[in-house]
PDB file of C-alpha atoms in Angstrom:
ATOM      1  CA  MET A 664     -31.303   6.731  30.345  1.00 42.00           C
ATOM      2  CA  LEU A 665     -27.938   5.048  30.937  1.00 49.00           C
ATOM      3  CA  GLU A 666     -25.657   6.595  33.535  1.00 60.00           C
ATOM      4  CA  SER A 667     -22.625   8.202  31.954  1.00 69.00           C
ATOM      5  CA  PRO A 668     -19.378   6.327  32.900  1.00 76.00           C
ATOM      6  CA  PRO A 669     -16.808   8.273  35.036  1.00 77.00           C
ATOM      7  CA  LEU A 670     -14.310  10.255  33.033  1.00 80.00           C
ATOM      8  CA  PHE A 671     -11.408   8.215  34.399  1.00 80.00           C
ATOM      9  CA  ASP A 672     -13.033   4.989  33.151  1.00 81.00           C
ATOM     10  CA  ARG A 673     -13.435   6.589  29.689  1.00 83.00           C
ATOM     11  CA  MET A 674      -9.746   7.615  29.777  1.00 85.00           C
ATOM     12  CA  ALA A 675      -8.579   4.116  30.661  1.00 84.00           C
ATOM     13  CA  ALA A 676     -10.560   2.742  27.679  1.00 84.00           C
ATOM     14  CA  VAL A 677      -8.591   4.848  25.124  1.00 87.00           C
ATOM     15  CA  THR A 678      -5.019   4.394  26.506  1.00 87.00           C
ATOM     16  CA  ASP A 679      -4.554   1.675  23.800  1.00 90.00           C
ATOM     17  CA  PRO A 680      -3.509   3.342  20.477  1.00 91.00           C
ATOM     18  CA  LEU A 681      -5.407   0.685  18.580  1.00 92.00           C
ATOM     19  CA  ARG A 682      -8.639   1.689  20.254  1.00 93.00           C
ATOM     20  CA  GLY A 683      -7.915   5.330  19.367  1.00 93.00           C
ATOM     21  CA  ARG A 684      -7.633   4.148  15.670  1.00 94.00           C
ATOM     22  CA  LEU A 685     -10.920   2.263  16.116  1.00 94.00           C
ATOM     23  CA  LEU A 686     -12.692   5.353  17.456  1.00 94.00           C
ATOM     24  CA  LEU A 687     -11.288   7.568  14.643  1.00 94.00           C
ATOM     25  CA  ILE A 688     -12.700   5.079  12.089  1.00 94.00           C
ATOM     26  CA  LEU A 689     -16.098   4.817  13.822  1.00 94.00           C
ATOM     27  CA  GLU A 690     -16.365   8.605  14.263  1.00 93.00           C
ATOM     28  CA  ARG A 691     -16.581   8.785  10.489  1.00 89.00           C
ATOM     29  CA  HIS A 692     -18.239   5.486   9.500  1.00 90.00           C
ATOM     30  CA  GLU A 693     -20.681   2.840  10.736  1.00 90.00           C
ATOM     31  CA  LEU A 694     -19.112  -0.587  10.267  1.00 91.00           C
ATOM     32  CA  THR A 695     -19.668  -4.238  11.234  1.00 91.00           C
ATOM     33  CA  VAL A 696     -17.303  -6.441  13.147  1.00 93.00           C
ATOM     34  CA  GLY A 697     -16.194  -8.210   9.971  1.00 91.00           C
ATOM     35  CA  GLU A 698     -15.481  -4.922   8.206  1.00 92.00           C
ATOM     36  CA  LEU A 699     -13.541  -3.631  11.154  1.00 94.00           C
ATOM     37  CA  CYS A 700     -11.409  -6.874  11.252  1.00 94.00           C
ATOM     38  CA  ALA A 701     -10.555  -6.251   7.545  1.00 92.00           C
ATOM     39  CA  VAL A 702      -9.615  -2.609   8.157  1.00 93.00           C
ATOM     40  CA  LEU A 703      -7.484  -3.215  11.299  1.00 92.00           C
ATOM     41  CA  GLN A 704      -6.310  -6.643  10.287  1.00 91.00           C
ATOM     42  CA  LEU A 705      -7.350  -8.285  13.543  1.00 93.00           C
ATOM     43  CA  PRO A 706      -9.098 -11.608  14.357  1.00 93.00           C
ATOM     44  CA  GLN A 707     -12.683 -11.366  15.320  1.00 93.00           C
ATOM     45  CA  SER A 708     -12.076 -12.413  18.914  1.00 94.00           C
ATOM     46  CA  THR A 709      -9.665  -9.523  19.442  1.00 94.00           C
ATOM     47  CA  MET A 710     -11.877  -7.012  17.680  1.00 94.00           C
ATOM     48  CA  SER A 711     -14.902  -8.053  19.763  1.00 93.00           C
ATOM     49  CA  ARG A 712     -12.920  -7.560  22.975  1.00 93.00           C
ATOM     50  CA  HIS A 713     -11.928  -3.989  22.025  1.00 94.00           C
ATOM     51  CA  LEU A 714     -15.394  -3.166  20.899  1.00 94.00           C
ATOM     52  CA  LYS A 715     -16.960  -4.397  24.150  1.00 93.00           C
ATOM     53  CA  ALA A 716     -14.576  -2.311  26.186  1.00 92.00           C
ATOM     54  CA  LEU A 717     -15.429   0.844  24.219  1.00 93.00           C
ATOM     55  CA  VAL A 718     -19.167   0.092  24.403  1.00 93.00           C
ATOM     56  CA  ASP A 719     -19.036  -0.532  28.154  1.00 91.00           C
ATOM     57  CA  GLU A 720     -17.267   2.760  28.746  1.00 90.00           C
ATOM     58  CA  GLY A 721     -19.687   4.754  26.709  1.00 90.00           C
ATOM     59  CA  TRP A 722     -17.591   5.439  23.618  1.00 92.00           C
ATOM     60  CA  LEU A 723     -19.492   3.386  21.082  1.00 93.00           C
ATOM     61  CA  ALA A 724     -23.026   2.524  20.216  1.00 92.00           C
ATOM     62  CA  PHE A 725     -24.310  -0.286  17.950  1.00 93.00           C
ATOM     63  CA  ARG A 726     -27.471  -1.299  16.208  1.00 88.00           C
ATOM     64  CA  ALA A 727     -28.585  -4.719  15.086  1.00 85.00           C
ATOM     65  CA  GLU A 728     -28.957  -5.437  11.401  1.00 77.00           C
ATOM     66  CA  GLY A 729     -30.025  -9.000  10.830  1.00 76.00           C
ATOM     67  CA  THR A 730     -27.478 -11.190  12.526  1.00 80.00           C
ATOM     68  CA  SER A 731     -24.831  -8.406  12.405  1.00 82.00           C
ATOM     69  CA  ARG A 732     -24.205  -5.351  14.544  1.00 90.00           C
ATOM     70  CA  ARG A 733     -23.122  -2.026  13.076  1.00 90.00           C
ATOM     71  CA  TYR A 734     -20.900   0.060  15.354  1.00 94.00           C
ATOM     72  CA  SER A 735     -20.360   3.802  15.450  1.00 93.00           C
ATOM     73  CA  MET A 736     -19.163   6.460  17.852  1.00 92.00           C
ATOM     74  CA  ARG A 737     -21.712   7.799  20.304  1.00 91.00           C
ATOM     75  CA  THR A 738     -22.939  11.374  19.997  1.00 87.00           C
ATOM     76  CA  GLY A 739     -23.926  13.915  22.639  1.00 87.00           C
ATOM     77  CA  PHE A 740     -20.883  13.522  24.896  1.00 89.00           C
ATOM     78  CA  PRO A 741     -20.555  15.976  27.761  1.00 90.00           C
ATOM     79  CA  PRO A 742     -17.965  18.779  27.330  1.00 91.00           C
ATOM     80  CA  GLU A 743     -15.170  17.052  29.280  1.00 91.00           C
ATOM     81  CA  VAL A 744     -15.429  13.922  27.188  1.00 90.00           C
ATOM     82  CA  ARG A 745     -15.375  15.944  23.965  1.00 91.00           C
ATOM     83  CA  ARG A 746     -12.178  17.636  25.152  1.00 92.00           C
ATOM     84  CA  LEU A 747     -10.678  14.208  26.008  1.00 92.00           C
ATOM     85  CA  TRP A 748     -11.480  12.854  22.557  1.00 91.00           C
ATOM     86  CA  ARG A 749     -10.002  15.887  20.838  1.00 92.00           C
ATOM     87  CA  LEU A 750      -6.744  15.227  22.650  1.00 92.00           C
ATOM     88  CA  VAL A 751      -6.757  11.587  21.730  1.00 92.00           C
ATOM     89  CA  ARG A 752      -7.833  12.245  18.184  1.00 92.00           C
ATOM     90  CA  ASP A 753      -5.010  14.747  17.615  1.00 93.00           C
ATOM     91  CA  GLN A 754      -2.520  12.058  18.493  1.00 92.00           C
ATOM     92  CA  VAL A 755      -4.182   9.270  16.500  1.00 92.00           C
ATOM     93  CA  VAL A 756      -4.434  11.229  13.176  1.00 92.00           C
ATOM     94  CA  THR A 757      -0.606  11.612  13.147  1.00 92.00           C
ATOM     95  CA  MET A 758      -0.009   7.896  13.242  1.00 91.00           C
ATOM     96  CA  PRO A 759       1.088   6.336   9.957  1.00 89.00           C
ATOM     97  CA  ALA A 760      -1.300   3.456  10.746  1.00 91.00           C
ATOM     98  CA  ALA A 761      -4.246   5.893  10.625  1.00 91.00           C
ATOM     99  CA  ASP A 762      -3.551   6.569   6.928  1.00 90.00           C
ATOM    100  CA  GLN A 763      -3.420   2.811   6.314  1.00 91.00           C
ATOM    101  CA  ASP A 764      -6.764   2.418   8.071  1.00 92.00           C
ATOM    102  CA  ASP A 765      -8.322   5.124   5.934  1.00 91.00           C
ATOM    103  CA  GLU A 766      -7.227   3.386   2.695  1.00 90.00           C
ATOM    104  CA  ARG A 767      -8.623   0.044   3.895  1.00 91.00           C
ATOM    105  CA  VAL A 768     -11.929   1.682   4.909  1.00 92.00           C
ATOM    106  CA  LYS A 769     -12.271   2.957   1.341  1.00 91.00           C
ATOM    107  CA  SER A 770     -11.710  -0.565   0.064  1.00 89.00           C
ATOM    108  CA  VAL A 771     -14.310  -2.014   2.531  1.00 88.00           C
ATOM    109  CA  LEU A 772     -16.854   0.633   1.579  1.00 87.00           C
ATOM    110  CA  ALA A 773     -16.239   0.000  -2.082  1.00 84.00           C
ATOM    111  CA  GLU A 774     -16.870  -3.718  -1.572  1.00 80.00           C
ATOM    112  CA  ARG A 775     -20.063  -2.799   0.360  1.00 78.00           C
ATOM    113  CA  ARG A 776     -21.256  -0.624  -2.554  1.00 73.00           C
ATOM    114  CA  SER A 777     -20.381  -3.422  -4.983  1.00 71.00           C
ATOM    115  CA  LYS A 778     -22.594  -5.838  -2.995  1.00 64.00           C
ATOM    116  CA  THR A 779     -25.450  -3.275  -2.966  1.00 55.00           C
ATOM    117  CA  GLN A 780     -25.181  -2.828  -6.742  1.00 57.00           C
ATOM    118  CA  GLU A 781     -25.176  -6.584  -7.161  1.00 56.00           C
ATOM    119  CA  PHE A 782     -28.409  -6.811  -5.146  1.00 47.00           C
ATOM    120  CA  PHE A 783     -30.118  -4.230  -7.372  1.00 46.00           C
ATOM    121  CA  SER A 784     -28.689  -5.541 -10.586  1.00 50.00           C
ATOM    122  CA  THR A 785     -28.764  -9.310 -10.618  1.00 50.00           C
ATOM    123  CA  ALA A 786     -27.478  -9.786 -14.137  1.00 47.00           C
ATOM    124  CA  ALA A 787     -24.434  -7.598 -13.567  1.00 49.00           C
ATOM    125  CA  GLY A 788     -23.781  -9.197 -10.269  1.00 50.00           C
ATOM    126  CA  ASP A 789     -23.890 -12.690 -11.866  1.00 59.00           C
ATOM    127  CA  TRP A 790     -21.508 -11.620 -14.543  1.00 52.00           C
ATOM    128  CA  ASP A 791     -18.976 -10.261 -11.971  1.00 55.00           C
ATOM    129  CA  ARG A 792     -19.161 -13.556 -10.088  1.00 60.00           C
ATOM    130  CA  LEU A 793     -18.743 -15.662 -13.146  1.00 54.00           C
ATOM    131  CA  ARG A 794     -15.907 -13.502 -14.385  1.00 54.00           C
ATOM    132  CA  VAL A 795     -13.974 -14.049 -11.145  1.00 57.00           C
ATOM    133  CA  GLU A 796     -14.667 -17.801 -11.226  1.00 61.00           C
ATOM    134  CA  LEU A 797     -13.546 -18.121 -14.850  1.00 54.00           C
ATOM    135  CA  ILE A 798     -10.608 -15.764 -15.125  1.00 50.00           C
ATOM    136  CA  GLY A 799      -9.712 -14.573 -11.635  1.00 57.00           C
ATOM    137  CA  ARG A 800      -9.641 -11.081 -10.069  1.00 60.00           C
ATOM    138  CA  ARG A 801      -6.489  -9.648 -11.620  1.00 60.00           C
ATOM    139  CA  LEU A 802      -6.653 -10.433 -15.316  1.00 58.00           C
ATOM    140  CA  ASP A 803      -7.300  -6.815 -15.933  1.00 62.00           C
ATOM    141  CA  LEU A 804      -3.876  -5.799 -14.730  1.00 71.00           C
ATOM    142  CA  HIS A 805      -2.090  -8.549 -16.723  1.00 75.00           C
ATOM    143  CA  GLY A 806      -4.080  -7.573 -19.875  1.00 78.00           C
ATOM    144  CA  LEU A 807      -3.129  -3.929 -19.518  1.00 82.00           C
ATOM    145  CA  LEU A 808       0.490  -4.828 -19.933  1.00 87.00           C
ATOM    146  CA  GLY A 809      -0.357  -5.150 -23.636  1.00 86.00           C
ATOM    147  CA  LEU A 810      -0.028  -1.381 -23.658  1.00 87.00           C
ATOM    148  CA  ALA A 811       3.739  -1.757 -23.174  1.00 91.00           C
ATOM    149  CA  ASP A 812       5.812  -1.135 -26.311  1.00 95.00           C
ATOM    150  CA  ASP A 813       7.086  -4.445 -27.758  1.00 96.00           C
ATOM    151  CA  ARG A 814      10.376  -2.675 -28.660  1.00 97.00           C
ATOM    152  CA  TRP A 815      11.183  -1.855 -25.033  1.00 97.00           C
ATOM    153  CA  ILE A 816      14.092  -3.206 -23.021  1.00 98.00           C
ATOM    154  CA  VAL A 817      12.930  -3.172 -19.401  1.00 98.00           C
ATOM    155  CA  GLY A 818      14.981  -3.555 -16.219  1.00 98.00           C
ATOM    156  CA  ASP A 819      13.463  -5.464 -13.332  1.00 97.00           C
ATOM    157  CA  LEU A 820      15.741  -4.057 -10.636  1.00 97.00           C
ATOM    158  CA  GLY A 821      15.780  -6.084  -7.385  1.00 93.00           C
ATOM    159  CA  CYS A 822      13.993  -8.856  -9.232  1.00 93.00           C
ATOM    160  CA  GLY A 823      13.906 -11.306  -6.352  1.00 91.00           C
ATOM    161  CA  THR A 824      12.539 -14.635  -7.545  1.00 91.00           C
ATOM    162  CA  GLY A 825      11.446 -13.164 -10.937  1.00 92.00           C
ATOM    163  CA  GLN A 826       7.679 -12.762 -10.658  1.00 90.00           C
ATOM    164  CA  VAL A 827       7.559  -9.340 -12.219  1.00 92.00           C
ATOM    165  CA  ALA A 828       9.978 -10.245 -14.993  1.00 95.00           C
ATOM    166  CA  LEU A 829       7.873 -13.311 -15.744  1.00 93.00           C
ATOM    167  CA  THR A 830       4.765 -11.101 -16.106  1.00 92.00           C
ATOM    168  CA  LEU A 831       6.541  -8.531 -18.291  1.00 95.00           C
ATOM    169  CA  ALA A 832       8.459 -10.879 -20.669  1.00 96.00           C
ATOM    170  CA  PRO A 833       5.639 -11.645 -23.076  1.00 95.00           C
ATOM    171  CA  PHE A 834       4.925  -8.006 -23.783  1.00 96.00           C
ATOM    172  CA  VAL A 835       8.373  -6.420 -24.309  1.00 97.00           C
ATOM    173  CA  LYS A 836      11.482  -7.022 -26.412  1.00 98.00           C
ATOM    174  CA  GLN A 837      13.786  -7.883 -23.493  1.00 98.00           C
ATOM    175  CA  VAL A 838      13.758  -7.956 -19.670  1.00 98.00           C
ATOM    176  CA  ILE A 839      17.072  -7.572 -17.742  1.00 98.00           C
ATOM    177  CA  ALA A 840      16.500  -8.899 -14.238  1.00 97.00           C
ATOM    178  CA  VAL A 841      19.038  -7.803 -11.621  1.00 97.00           C
ATOM    179  CA  ASP A 842      19.452  -8.906  -7.985  1.00 93.00           C
ATOM    180  CA  ASP A 843      22.393  -9.276  -5.567  1.00 89.00           C
ATOM    181  CA  SER A 844      21.139 -12.366  -3.787  1.00 90.00           C
ATOM    182  CA  GLY A 845      22.472 -15.743  -5.001  1.00 90.00           C
ATOM    183  CA  ALA A 846      19.495 -17.592  -3.691  1.00 90.00           C
ATOM    184  CA  MET A 847      17.010 -15.155  -5.284  1.00 90.00           C
ATOM    185  CA  LEU A 848      18.869 -15.295  -8.609  1.00 93.00           C
ATOM    186  CA  ALA A 849      18.880 -19.096  -8.625  1.00 92.00           C
ATOM    187  CA  ALA A 850      15.090 -19.131  -8.145  1.00 92.00           C
ATOM    188  CA  ALA A 851      14.656 -16.406 -10.771  1.00 93.00           C
ATOM    189  CA  ARG A 852      16.718 -18.249 -13.341  1.00 95.00           C
ATOM    190  CA  GLU A 853      14.708 -21.406 -12.915  1.00 94.00           C
ATOM    191  CA  ARG A 854      11.396 -19.516 -13.161  1.00 93.00           C
ATOM    192  CA  LEU A 855      12.420 -17.387 -16.139  1.00 96.00           C
ATOM    193  CA  SER A 856      14.041 -20.118 -18.200  1.00 95.00           C
ATOM    194  CA  ILE A 857      10.877 -20.453 -20.245  1.00 96.00           C
ATOM    195  CA  HIS A 858      11.434 -16.977 -21.719  1.00 96.00           C
ATOM    196  CA  ALA A 859      14.307 -16.472 -24.160  1.00 97.00           C
ATOM    197  CA  ASN A 860      14.068 -12.711 -23.917  1.00 97.00           C
ATOM    198  CA  VAL A 861      14.868 -12.528 -20.163  1.00 97.00           C
ATOM    199  CA  GLU A 862      18.470 -12.137 -19.015  1.00 97.00           C
ATOM    200  CA  VAL A 863      19.197 -12.534 -15.290  1.00 97.00           C
ATOM    201  CA  ARG A 864      22.214 -10.675 -13.963  1.00 97.00           C
ATOM    202  CA  SER A 865      23.949 -10.443 -10.624  1.00 95.00           C
ATOM    203  CA  GLY A 866      24.633  -6.988  -9.385  1.00 94.00           C
ATOM    204  CA  ASP A 867      23.956  -4.200  -6.917  1.00 91.00           C
ATOM    205  CA  LEU A 868      21.346  -1.533  -7.369  1.00 92.00           C
ATOM    206  CA  GLU A 869      23.926   1.115  -6.697  1.00 90.00           C
ATOM    207  CA  LYS A 870      26.180  -0.258  -9.402  1.00 94.00           C
ATOM    208  CA  LEU A 871      23.938  -1.832 -12.008  1.00 97.00           C
ATOM    209  CA  PRO A 872      25.387  -4.262 -14.543  1.00 97.00           C
ATOM    210  CA  ILE A 873      23.662  -2.369 -17.357  1.00 97.00           C
ATOM    211  CA  ASP A 874      25.097  -0.029 -19.932  1.00 97.00           C
ATOM    212  CA  ASP A 875      24.309   3.681 -20.070  1.00 96.00           C
ATOM    213  CA  PHE A 876      20.983   4.442 -21.823  1.00 97.00           C
ATOM    214  CA  GLN A 877      20.287   0.747 -22.399  1.00 97.00           C
ATOM    215  CA  LEU A 878      16.793   0.623 -20.833  1.00 98.00           C
ATOM    216  CA  ASP A 879      13.537   2.004 -22.041  1.00 98.00           C
ATOM    217  CA  ALA A 880      11.872   1.443 -18.670  1.00 98.00           C
ATOM    218  CA  ALA A 881      12.854   0.290 -15.255  1.00 98.00           C
ATOM    219  CA  VAL A 882      10.637  -1.204 -12.465  1.00 97.00           C
ATOM    220  CA  MET A 883      11.446  -1.450  -8.789  1.00 97.00           C
ATOM    221  CA  PHE A 884       8.786  -3.560  -6.985  1.00 94.00           C
ATOM    222  CA  LEU A 885       9.143  -3.672  -3.138  1.00 91.00           C
ATOM    223  CA  VAL A 886      12.834  -2.996  -3.505  1.00 91.00           C
ATOM    224  CA  LEU A 887      13.557   0.517  -2.294  1.00 93.00           C
ATOM    225  CA  GLN A 888      12.731  -0.342   1.343  1.00 90.00           C
ATOM    226  CA  TYR A 889      15.934  -2.461   1.434  1.00 89.00           C
ATOM    227  CA  VAL A 890      18.273   0.200  -0.121  1.00 91.00           C
ATOM    228  CA  ALA A 891      20.431   2.148   2.374  1.00 87.00           C
ATOM    229  CA  GLU A 892      21.082   5.040  -0.051  1.00 92.00           C
ATOM    230  CA  PRO A 893      18.013   5.464  -2.265  1.00 94.00           C
ATOM    231  CA  VAL A 894      19.317   8.502  -4.087  1.00 94.00           C
ATOM    232  CA  SER A 895      22.451   6.711  -5.203  1.00 93.00           C
ATOM    233  CA  ALA A 896      20.395   3.790  -6.456  1.00 95.00           C
ATOM    234  CA  LEU A 897      17.992   6.065  -8.290  1.00 97.00           C
ATOM    235  CA  ARG A 898      20.873   7.876 -10.003  1.00 97.00           C
ATOM    236  CA  GLU A 899      22.108   4.540 -11.256  1.00 97.00           C
ATOM    237  CA  VAL A 900      18.681   3.813 -12.715  1.00 98.00           C
ATOM    238  CA  ALA A 901      18.710   7.225 -14.419  1.00 97.00           C
ATOM    239  CA  ARG A 902      22.138   6.391 -15.924  1.00 97.00           C
ATOM    240  CA  ALA A 903      20.825   3.156 -17.336  1.00 98.00           C
ATOM    241  CA  LEU A 904      17.640   4.769 -18.833  1.00 97.00           C
ATOM    242  CA  ARG A 905      17.568   6.323 -22.246  1.00 97.00           C
ATOM    243  CA  PRO A 906      16.343   9.984 -22.516  1.00 96.00           C
ATOM    244  CA  GLY A 907      12.613   9.969 -21.861  1.00 96.00           C
ATOM    245  CA  GLY A 908      12.817   6.520 -20.191  1.00 97.00           C
ATOM    246  CA  ARG A 909      10.232   5.536 -17.614  1.00 97.00           C
ATOM    247  CA  LEU A 910      10.641   4.547 -13.997  1.00 98.00           C
ATOM    248  CA  LEU A 911       8.032   2.687 -11.961  1.00 97.00           C
ATOM    249  CA  ILE A 912       8.388   2.215  -8.201  1.00 97.00           C
ATOM    250  CA  ALA A 913       5.825   0.151  -6.301  1.00 94.00           C
ATOM    251  CA  ASP A 914       6.363  -0.007  -2.540  1.00 94.00           C
ATOM    252  CA  LEU A 915       4.812   0.433   0.946  1.00 93.00           C
ATOM    253  CA  THR A 916       3.368   3.695   2.148  1.00 94.00           C
ATOM    254  CA  PRO A 917       4.638   4.909   5.600  1.00 93.00           C
ATOM    255  CA  HIS A 918       3.855   2.517   8.476  1.00 90.00           C
ATOM    256  CA  ASP A 919       4.933   1.798  12.041  1.00 88.00           C
ATOM    257  CA  ARG A 920       5.683  -1.915  11.843  1.00 87.00           C
ATOM    258  CA  GLU A 921       9.115  -1.981  13.478  1.00 86.00           C
ATOM    259  CA  GLU A 922       9.182  -5.791  13.329  1.00 86.00           C
ATOM    260  CA  TYR A 923       9.787  -5.528   9.551  1.00 84.00           C
ATOM    261  CA  ARG A 924      13.297  -4.209  10.298  1.00 82.00           C
ATOM    262  CA  GLN A 925      14.253  -7.351  12.226  1.00 76.00           C
ATOM    263  CA  GLY A 926      12.017  -9.958  10.473  1.00 77.00           C
ATOM    264  CA  MET A 927      12.522  -8.887   6.862  1.00 80.00           C
ATOM    265  CA  GLY A 928      15.550  -6.619   6.918  1.00 83.00           C
ATOM    266  CA  HIS A 929      13.671  -3.403   5.886  1.00 84.00           C
ATOM    267  CA  VAL A 930      15.816  -0.240   6.109  1.00 88.00           C
ATOM    268  CA  TRP A 931      12.854   2.086   5.547  1.00 91.00           C
ATOM    269  CA  LEU A 932       9.311   1.861   7.069  1.00 91.00           C
ATOM    270  CA  GLY A 933       7.566   2.894   3.880  1.00 93.00           C
ATOM    271  CA  PHE A 934       7.705   6.129   1.808  1.00 95.00           C
ATOM    272  CA  GLY A 935       5.569   9.205   1.462  1.00 94.00           C
ATOM    273  CA  ALA A 936       5.106  11.257  -1.727  1.00 96.00           C
ATOM    274  CA  GLU A 937       7.120  14.225  -0.543  1.00 95.00           C
ATOM    275  CA  GLN A 938      10.112  12.218   0.600  1.00 95.00           C
ATOM    276  CA  LEU A 939      10.210   9.992  -2.469  1.00 97.00           C
ATOM    277  CA  GLY A 940       9.560  12.856  -4.882  1.00 96.00           C
ATOM    278  CA  GLY A 941      12.532  14.755  -3.413  1.00 95.00           C
ATOM    279  CA  TRP A 942      14.836  11.729  -3.941  1.00 96.00           C
ATOM    280  CA  VAL A 943      13.625  11.181  -7.488  1.00 97.00           C
ATOM    281  CA  ALA A 944      14.213  14.841  -8.352  1.00 96.00           C
ATOM    282  CA  LYS A 945      17.766  14.711  -6.882  1.00 95.00           C
ATOM    283  CA  ALA A 946      18.487  11.676  -9.053  1.00 96.00           C
ATOM    284  CA  GLY A 947      17.681  13.620 -12.158  1.00 95.00           C
ATOM    285  CA  PHE A 948      14.107  12.505 -12.981  1.00 97.00           C
ATOM    286  CA  GLU A 949      11.132  14.700 -13.870  1.00 97.00           C
ATOM    287  CA  GLY A 950       7.366  14.190 -14.135  1.00 97.00           C
ATOM    288  CA  PHE A 951       7.068  12.527 -10.765  1.00 98.00           C
ATOM    289  CA  ARG A 952       3.667  11.103  -9.841  1.00 98.00           C
ATOM    290  CA  PHE A 953       2.568   9.238  -6.720  1.00 97.00           C
ATOM    291  CA  VAL A 954      -0.607   7.181  -6.634  1.00 96.00           C
ATOM    292  CA  HIS A 955      -2.068   5.207  -3.673  1.00 94.00           C
ATOM    293  CA  LEU A 956      -3.133   1.694  -4.740  1.00 90.00           C
ATOM    294  CA  PRO A 957      -6.423   0.200  -3.802  1.00 85.00           C
ATOM    295  CA  ALA A 958      -6.161  -1.970  -0.661  1.00 80.00           C
ATOM    296  CA  ASP A 959      -6.649  -5.723  -1.104  1.00 77.00           C
ATOM    297  CA  PRO A 960      -9.039  -6.856   1.695  1.00 73.00           C
ATOM    298  CA  GLU A 961      -7.093 -10.185   1.891  1.00 74.00           C
ATOM    299  CA  ALA A 962      -3.701  -8.535   2.320  1.00 78.00           C
ATOM    300  CA  LYS A 963      -2.133  -8.352   5.763  1.00 82.00           C
ATOM    301  CA  GLY A 964       0.556  -5.798   5.112  1.00 84.00           C
ATOM    302  CA  PRO A 965       0.596  -1.971   4.874  1.00 89.00           C
ATOM    303  CA  ALA A 966      -0.994  -0.104   1.877  1.00 89.00           C
ATOM    304  CA  LEU A 967       0.932   0.268  -1.350  1.00 92.00           C
ATOM    305  CA  PHE A 968       1.654   3.034  -3.807  1.00 94.00           C
ATOM    306  CA  ALA A 969       2.829   3.267  -7.451  1.00 95.00           C
ATOM    307  CA  ALA A 970       5.143   6.152  -8.311  1.00 97.00           C
ATOM    308  CA  THR A 971       6.301   7.062 -11.817  1.00 98.00           C
ATOM    309  CA  ALA A 972       8.872   9.417 -13.279  1.00 98.00           C
ATOM    310  CA  ARG A 973      10.951   9.823 -16.412  1.00 97.00           C
ATOM    311  CA  THR A 974      14.388  10.885 -17.503  1.00 97.00           C
ATOM    312  CA  PRO A 975      14.632  14.164 -19.417  1.00 94.00           C
ATOM    313  CA  ARG A 976      14.133  13.978 -23.167  1.00 85.00           C
ATOM    314  CA  GLU A 977      17.652  15.326 -23.747  1.00 68.00           C
ATOM    315  CA  GLU A 978      20.800  13.803 -22.257  1.00 57.00           C
ATOM    316  CA  VAL A 979      21.741  15.829 -19.160  1.00 51.00           C
ATOM    317  CA  TRP A 980      24.338  15.587 -16.535  1.00 49.00           C
ATOM    318  CA  ILE A 981      22.918  13.881 -13.411  1.00 49.00           C
ATOM    319  CA  PRO A 982      24.338  15.158 -10.141  1.00 49.00           C
ATOM    320  CA  GLY A 983      26.715  12.543  -8.713  1.00 50.00           C
ATOM    321  CA  GLN A 984      26.680  10.326 -11.800  1.00 49.00           C
ATOM    322  CA  LEU A 985      30.376  10.842 -12.645  1.00 43.00           C
ATOM    323  CA  ASP A 986      31.551  11.289  -8.997  1.00 43.00           C
TER     324      ASP A 986
END
């Protein structure tokens, strides 16, 4: 029987918040090094170093499976170690990154289940592989845009270089793409010139160059994180939407990547359902819905959400609209 490491050595091993996140994951799941790299978005060399430290200090166990190792948290800790882990765990679960980890674990486990199903159903597995090779992974999302009404006028607000407008244009009557960056607008105009039903306009989100009730729907993709006064911007969107018009916001869930403020100019480090729902209600919308999007194993950034809402069916006064 291995001698239990001293408590102070165990404490030293979990002073790194990342190792706390790692233990929280492995308390619930048994994962390989590759799967942990995907969840925590770390290179294999860094992940192996953290795993070795936690194994050496008695926190983790592993078992061999072919050429891989599956790691999990040890069981049967003495009482003082259980108390230490409870203290660490209580801190880790409050970290925004822990929620991101949980979403990525779901994606990794879904991928694992997919591989298992492929093993037991060769024909289905071959079809999935051929489908990706022939038409790519995301054709389903593009195809679903056919559900959009071809009479709609849609606002792509904060359009950037026009990728979303380019995707929407074949399915709707008109897209009005708005941005306040000259460089972004120049790139958008060049990209969108192939579609006669797209109009690119220069303007601020808090003072949209769009008439009252002109839009049937509005989309804001990775935009709200740059807006200093989100409620003001959302009120402007409500003004531009017809009664019963739809709003779609896709953005980052809460995270702790402070470097995004300096490197990319983010004002907000993601949004939670309660915070965003409160803003949307203040802006005069109803029917708010917030859905976490599946994590892409190849993505390096925080997890995403899609939130939807609509303007009331009858024209109503929106607080602050006429201020």
